[in-house]
mmCIF file of C-alpha atoms in Angstrom:
data_model
loop_
_atom_site.group_PDB
_atom_site.id
_atom_site.type_symbol
_atom_site.label_atom_id
_atom_site.label_comp_id
_atom_site.label_asym_id
_atom_site.label_seq_id
_atom_site.Cartn_x
_atom_site.Cartn_y
_atom_site.Cartn_z
ATOM 1 C CA MET A 1 66.842 -65.741 -76.706
ATOM 2 C CA SER A 2 65.328 -66.540 -80.049
ATOM 3 C CA ASP A 3 65.097 -69.525 -82.326
ATOM 4 C CA VAL A 4 65.280 -69.188 -86.097
ATOM 5 C CA ASN A 5 63.025 -71.279 -88.340
ATOM 6 C CA THR A 6 63.239 -71.181 -92.112
ATOM 7 C CA THR A 7 60.567 -72.190 -94.605
ATOM 8 C CA THR A 8 60.659 -71.523 -98.293
ATOM 9 C CA ALA A 9 57.703 -71.209 -100.655
ATOM 10 C CA PRO A 10 58.007 -72.789 -104.083
ATOM 11 C CA ASP A 11 60.156 -70.552 -106.248
ATOM 12 C CA ASN A 12 58.621 -69.259 -109.445
ATOM 13 C CA GLY A 13 61.887 -67.538 -110.405
ATOM 14 C CA SER A 14 65.447 -68.656 -110.625
ATOM 15 C CA ALA A 15 67.517 -70.429 -108.021
ATOM 16 C CA ALA A 16 69.739 -67.330 -107.851
ATOM 17 C CA THR A 17 66.747 -65.181 -106.888
ATOM 18 C CA LEU A 18 65.716 -67.685 -104.243
ATOM 19 C CA ASN A 19 69.250 -67.756 -102.828
ATOM 20 C CA ARG A 20 69.374 -63.944 -102.735
ATOM 21 C CA LEU A 21 66.043 -63.752 -100.904
ATOM 22 C CA GLU A 22 67.119 -66.439 -98.435
ATOM 23 C CA GLN A 23 70.328 -64.468 -97.828
ATOM 24 C CA GLU A 24 68.231 -61.359 -97.132
ATOM 25 C CA GLY A 25 66.192 -63.366 -94.639
ATOM 26 C CA ASP A 26 69.336 -64.646 -92.910
ATOM 27 C CA ILE A 27 70.811 -61.137 -92.614
ATOM 28 C CA ALA A 28 67.499 -59.791 -91.324
ATOM 29 C CA ALA A 29 67.194 -62.625 -88.792
ATOM 30 C CA ASP A 30 70.697 -61.925 -87.454
ATOM 31 C CA TYR A 31 69.909 -58.206 -87.178
ATOM 32 C CA LEU A 32 66.591 -58.858 -85.425
ATOM 33 C CA GLU A 33 68.124 -61.428 -83.062
ATOM 34 C CA GLY A 34 70.590 -58.743 -81.967
ATOM 35 C CA LEU A 35 67.723 -56.323 -81.468
ATOM 36 C CA LEU A 36 65.793 -58.826 -79.363
ATOM 37 C CA ASP A 37 68.892 -59.483 -77.254
ATOM 38 C CA ILE A 38 69.474 -55.760 -76.667
ATOM 39 C CA ALA A 39 65.813 -55.252 -75.745
ATOM 40 C CA ASP A 40 65.875 -58.425 -73.591
ATOM 41 C CA LEU A 41 62.822 -59.820 -75.396
ATOM 42 C CA ASP A 42 62.069 -63.441 -76.184
ATOM 43 C CA GLY A 43 60.847 -64.488 -79.601
ATOM 44 C CA ASP A 44 61.251 -66.986 -82.386
ATOM 45 C CA ILE A 45 62.219 -65.776 -85.839
ATOM 46 C CA ASP A 46 60.626 -67.428 -88.873
ATOM 47 C CA MET A 47 61.928 -66.751 -92.370
ATOM 48 C CA ASP A 48 60.102 -67.415 -95.602
ATOM 49 C CA VAL A 49 60.148 -66.394 -99.245
ATOM 50 C CA GLU A 50 56.770 -65.160 -100.453
ATOM 51 C CA GLY A 51 56.557 -64.319 -104.112
ATOM 52 C CA GLU A 52 59.471 -62.023 -104.892
ATOM 53 C CA ARG A 53 60.342 -60.953 -101.354
ATOM 54 C CA ALA A 54 61.840 -62.283 -98.182
ATOM 55 C CA SER A 55 59.486 -62.408 -95.222
ATOM 56 C CA VAL A 56 60.625 -62.466 -91.600
ATOM 57 C CA SER A 57 58.342 -62.862 -88.587
ATOM 58 C CA ILE A 58 59.064 -62.496 -84.890
ATOM 59 C CA ILE A 59 56.732 -64.729 -82.930
ATOM 60 C CA GLY A 60 56.380 -64.670 -79.164
ATOM 61 C CA ASP A 61 56.429 -68.012 -77.431
ATOM 62 C CA THR A 62 54.790 -66.779 -74.206
ATOM 63 C CA GLY A 63 52.175 -64.148 -74.918
ATOM 64 C CA THR A 64 52.867 -61.254 -77.219
ATOM 65 C CA ARG A 65 52.590 -58.417 -74.721
ATOM 66 C CA ASP A 66 56.307 -57.603 -74.764
ATOM 67 C CA LEU A 67 56.541 -57.998 -78.540
ATOM 68 C CA ASN A 68 53.609 -55.624 -78.974
ATOM 69 C CA LYS A 69 55.987 -52.872 -77.865
ATOM 70 C CA LEU A 70 57.860 -53.571 -81.114
ATOM 71 C CA VAL A 71 54.611 -53.181 -83.069
ATOM 72 C CA GLY A 72 53.568 -49.844 -81.586
ATOM 73 C CA ARG A 73 50.359 -47.957 -82.193
ATOM 74 C CA ASP A 74 48.852 -48.953 -85.549
ATOM 75 C CA GLY A 75 52.123 -50.684 -86.502
ATOM 76 C CA GLU A 76 54.207 -47.487 -86.489
ATOM 77 C CA VAL A 77 57.150 -49.074 -84.652
ATOM 78 C CA LEU A 78 56.864 -52.185 -86.838
ATOM 79 C CA GLU A 79 57.135 -50.022 -89.980
ATOM 80 C CA ALA A 80 60.224 -48.281 -88.586
ATOM 81 C CA LEU A 81 61.837 -51.616 -87.627
ATOM 82 C CA GLN A 82 61.091 -52.966 -91.100
ATOM 83 C CA GLU A 83 62.906 -50.000 -92.658
ATOM 84 C CA LEU A 84 65.872 -50.410 -90.292
ATOM 85 C CA THR A 85 66.010 -54.119 -91.118
ATOM 86 C CA ARG A 86 65.909 -53.343 -94.843
ATOM 87 C CA LEU A 87 68.797 -50.897 -94.320
ATOM 88 C CA ALA A 88 70.781 -53.589 -92.494
ATOM 89 C CA VAL A 89 70.222 -55.940 -95.440
ATOM 90 C CA HIS A 90 71.216 -53.190 -97.896
ATOM 91 C CA ARG A 91 74.391 -52.514 -95.930
ATOM 92 C CA GLU A 92 75.400 -56.180 -96.226
ATOM 93 C CA THR A 93 74.290 -56.874 -99.798
ATOM 94 C CA GLY A 94 74.527 -53.486 -101.493
ATOM 95 C CA GLU A 95 71.065 -54.087 -102.965
ATOM 96 C CA ARG A 96 67.690 -52.607 -102.081
ATOM 97 C CA SER A 97 65.512 -55.021 -100.116
ATOM 98 C CA ARG A 98 61.724 -55.410 -100.249
ATOM 99 C CA LEU A 99 61.779 -57.574 -97.126
ATOM 100 C CA MET A 100 58.507 -57.759 -95.203
ATOM 101 C CA LEU A 101 58.594 -57.882 -91.399
ATOM 102 C CA ASP A 102 55.784 -59.087 -89.141
ATOM 103 C CA ILE A 103 55.821 -59.038 -85.355
ATOM 104 C CA ALA A 104 53.431 -61.016 -83.132
ATOM 105 C CA GLY A 105 51.150 -61.651 -86.124
ATOM 106 C CA PHE A 106 50.179 -57.967 -86.401
ATOM 107 C CA ARG A 107 50.675 -57.706 -90.152
ATOM 108 C CA ALA A 108 48.918 -61.043 -90.792
ATOM 109 C CA ARG A 109 45.859 -59.876 -88.797
ATOM 110 C CA LYS A 110 45.941 -56.496 -90.553
ATOM 111 C CA ARG A 111 46.110 -58.219 -93.955
ATOM 112 C CA ALA A 112 42.974 -60.251 -93.142
ATOM 113 C CA GLU A 113 41.095 -57.132 -91.968
ATOM 114 C CA LEU A 114 42.114 -55.187 -95.079
ATOM 115 C CA ALA A 115 41.117 -58.026 -97.418
ATOM 116 C CA GLN A 116 37.699 -58.004 -95.769
ATOM 117 C CA LEU A 117 37.503 -54.193 -96.139
ATOM 118 C CA GLY A 118 38.409 -54.462 -99.835
ATOM 119 C CA ALA A 119 35.756 -57.125 -100.453
ATOM 120 C CA LYS A 120 33.142 -55.032 -98.603
ATOM 121 C CA ALA A 121 34.049 -51.892 -100.611
ATOM 122 C CA ALA A 122 33.845 -53.893 -103.844
ATOM 123 C CA ALA A 123 30.384 -55.184 -102.913
ATOM 124 C CA GLU A 124 29.286 -51.637 -102.056
ATOM 125 C CA ALA A 125 30.582 -50.289 -105.391
ATOM 126 C CA LYS A 126 28.833 -53.092 -107.300
ATOM 127 C CA ALA A 127 25.536 -52.484 -105.495
ATOM 128 C CA SER A 128 25.550 -48.675 -105.766
ATOM 129 C CA GLY A 129 27.257 -48.290 -109.145
ATOM 130 C CA GLU A 130 29.246 -45.430 -107.569
ATOM 131 C CA PRO A 131 32.990 -45.252 -106.780
ATOM 132 C CA VAL A 132 33.850 -46.007 -103.161
ATOM 133 C CA LYS A 133 36.643 -43.939 -101.591
ATOM 134 C CA LEU A 134 38.412 -45.461 -98.620
ATOM 135 C CA ASP A 135 40.360 -43.708 -95.869
ATOM 136 C CA PRO A 136 44.063 -42.955 -96.432
ATOM 137 C CA MET A 137 46.350 -45.990 -96.087
ATOM 138 C CA THR A 138 49.985 -46.990 -96.149
ATOM 139 C CA PRO A 139 51.393 -48.596 -99.331
ATOM 140 C CA PHE A 140 51.173 -52.066 -97.696
ATOM 141 C CA GLU A 141 47.526 -51.509 -96.790
ATOM 142 C CA ARG A 142 46.625 -50.210 -100.250
ATOM 143 C CA LYS A 143 48.269 -53.227 -101.923
ATOM 144 C CA VAL A 144 46.197 -55.652 -99.844
ATOM 145 C CA VAL A 145 42.979 -53.753 -100.624
ATOM 146 C CA HIS A 146 43.788 -53.548 -104.361
ATOM 147 C CA ASP A 147 44.337 -57.329 -104.390
ATOM 148 C CA ALA A 148 41.009 -57.957 -102.596
ATOM 149 C CA VAL A 149 39.128 -55.666 -104.989
ATOM 150 C CA ALA A 150 40.691 -57.417 -108.002
ATOM 151 C CA ALA A 151 39.728 -60.793 -106.533
ATOM 152 C CA ALA A 152 36.133 -59.503 -106.338
ATOM 153 C CA GLY A 153 36.289 -58.714 -110.074
ATOM 154 C CA LEU A 154 36.440 -54.916 -109.830
ATOM 155 C CA ARG A 155 39.060 -52.302 -110.551
ATOM 156 C CA SER A 156 40.626 -49.919 -108.045
ATOM 157 C CA GLU A 157 43.192 -47.156 -108.136
ATOM 158 C CA SER A 158 45.096 -45.037 -105.672
ATOM 159 C CA GLU A 159 44.628 -41.294 -105.573
ATOM 160 C CA GLY A 160 46.098 -38.418 -103.594
ATOM 161 C CA GLU A 161 49.533 -37.734 -102.172
ATOM 162 C CA GLU A 162 51.203 -39.413 -99.205
ATOM 163 C CA PRO A 163 50.238 -39.552 -96.393
ATOM 164 C CA GLN A 164 46.674 -38.948 -97.641
ATOM 165 C CA ARG A 165 46.855 -41.484 -100.492
ATOM 166 C CA ARG A 166 43.741 -43.663 -100.632
ATOM 167 C CA VAL A 167 42.116 -46.473 -102.600
ATOM 168 C CA VAL A 168 39.114 -45.745 -104.797
ATOM 169 C CA VAL A 169 37.053 -48.768 -105.879
ATOM 170 C CA ILE A 170 35.635 -48.323 -109.405
ATOM 171 C CA PRO A 171 32.346 -50.068 -110.236
ATOM 172 C CA VAL A 172 32.170 -51.978 -113.512
#
């Protein structure tokens, strides 16, 4: 069975927006609890509001081996579950959801790795004075890299078509 924990970041928008995002988190948590029950997996569900989106995490209390099945290779299953969860929220609310799902800390670890990659690419572009092209990435991955490059004081842009869309770091 799973436990549900809710935390809420300070809201920069309206109370109505915060309530809507919390409702999305509640719907997602109910959907994911049902999924965990069907799959006979144990996990705690944490809900949060980060910026302008609801964030839901499934955390394993005893090792994450079983939950890693829900992550899949390179997060492929996690991405699919996130889309299904967004559809469940849409079905209940009638509105498109930008909900972010993490399972067993996979997305948090990936975010840290990508931020490091973005900072390294920015340093390389600064040192060489040449654009640095990175390997193709998902939209989530590109967003994290763009943010890291901006934090390093450089500009970046995405180029190409999905699934070969990539980040290019532009030297100043």
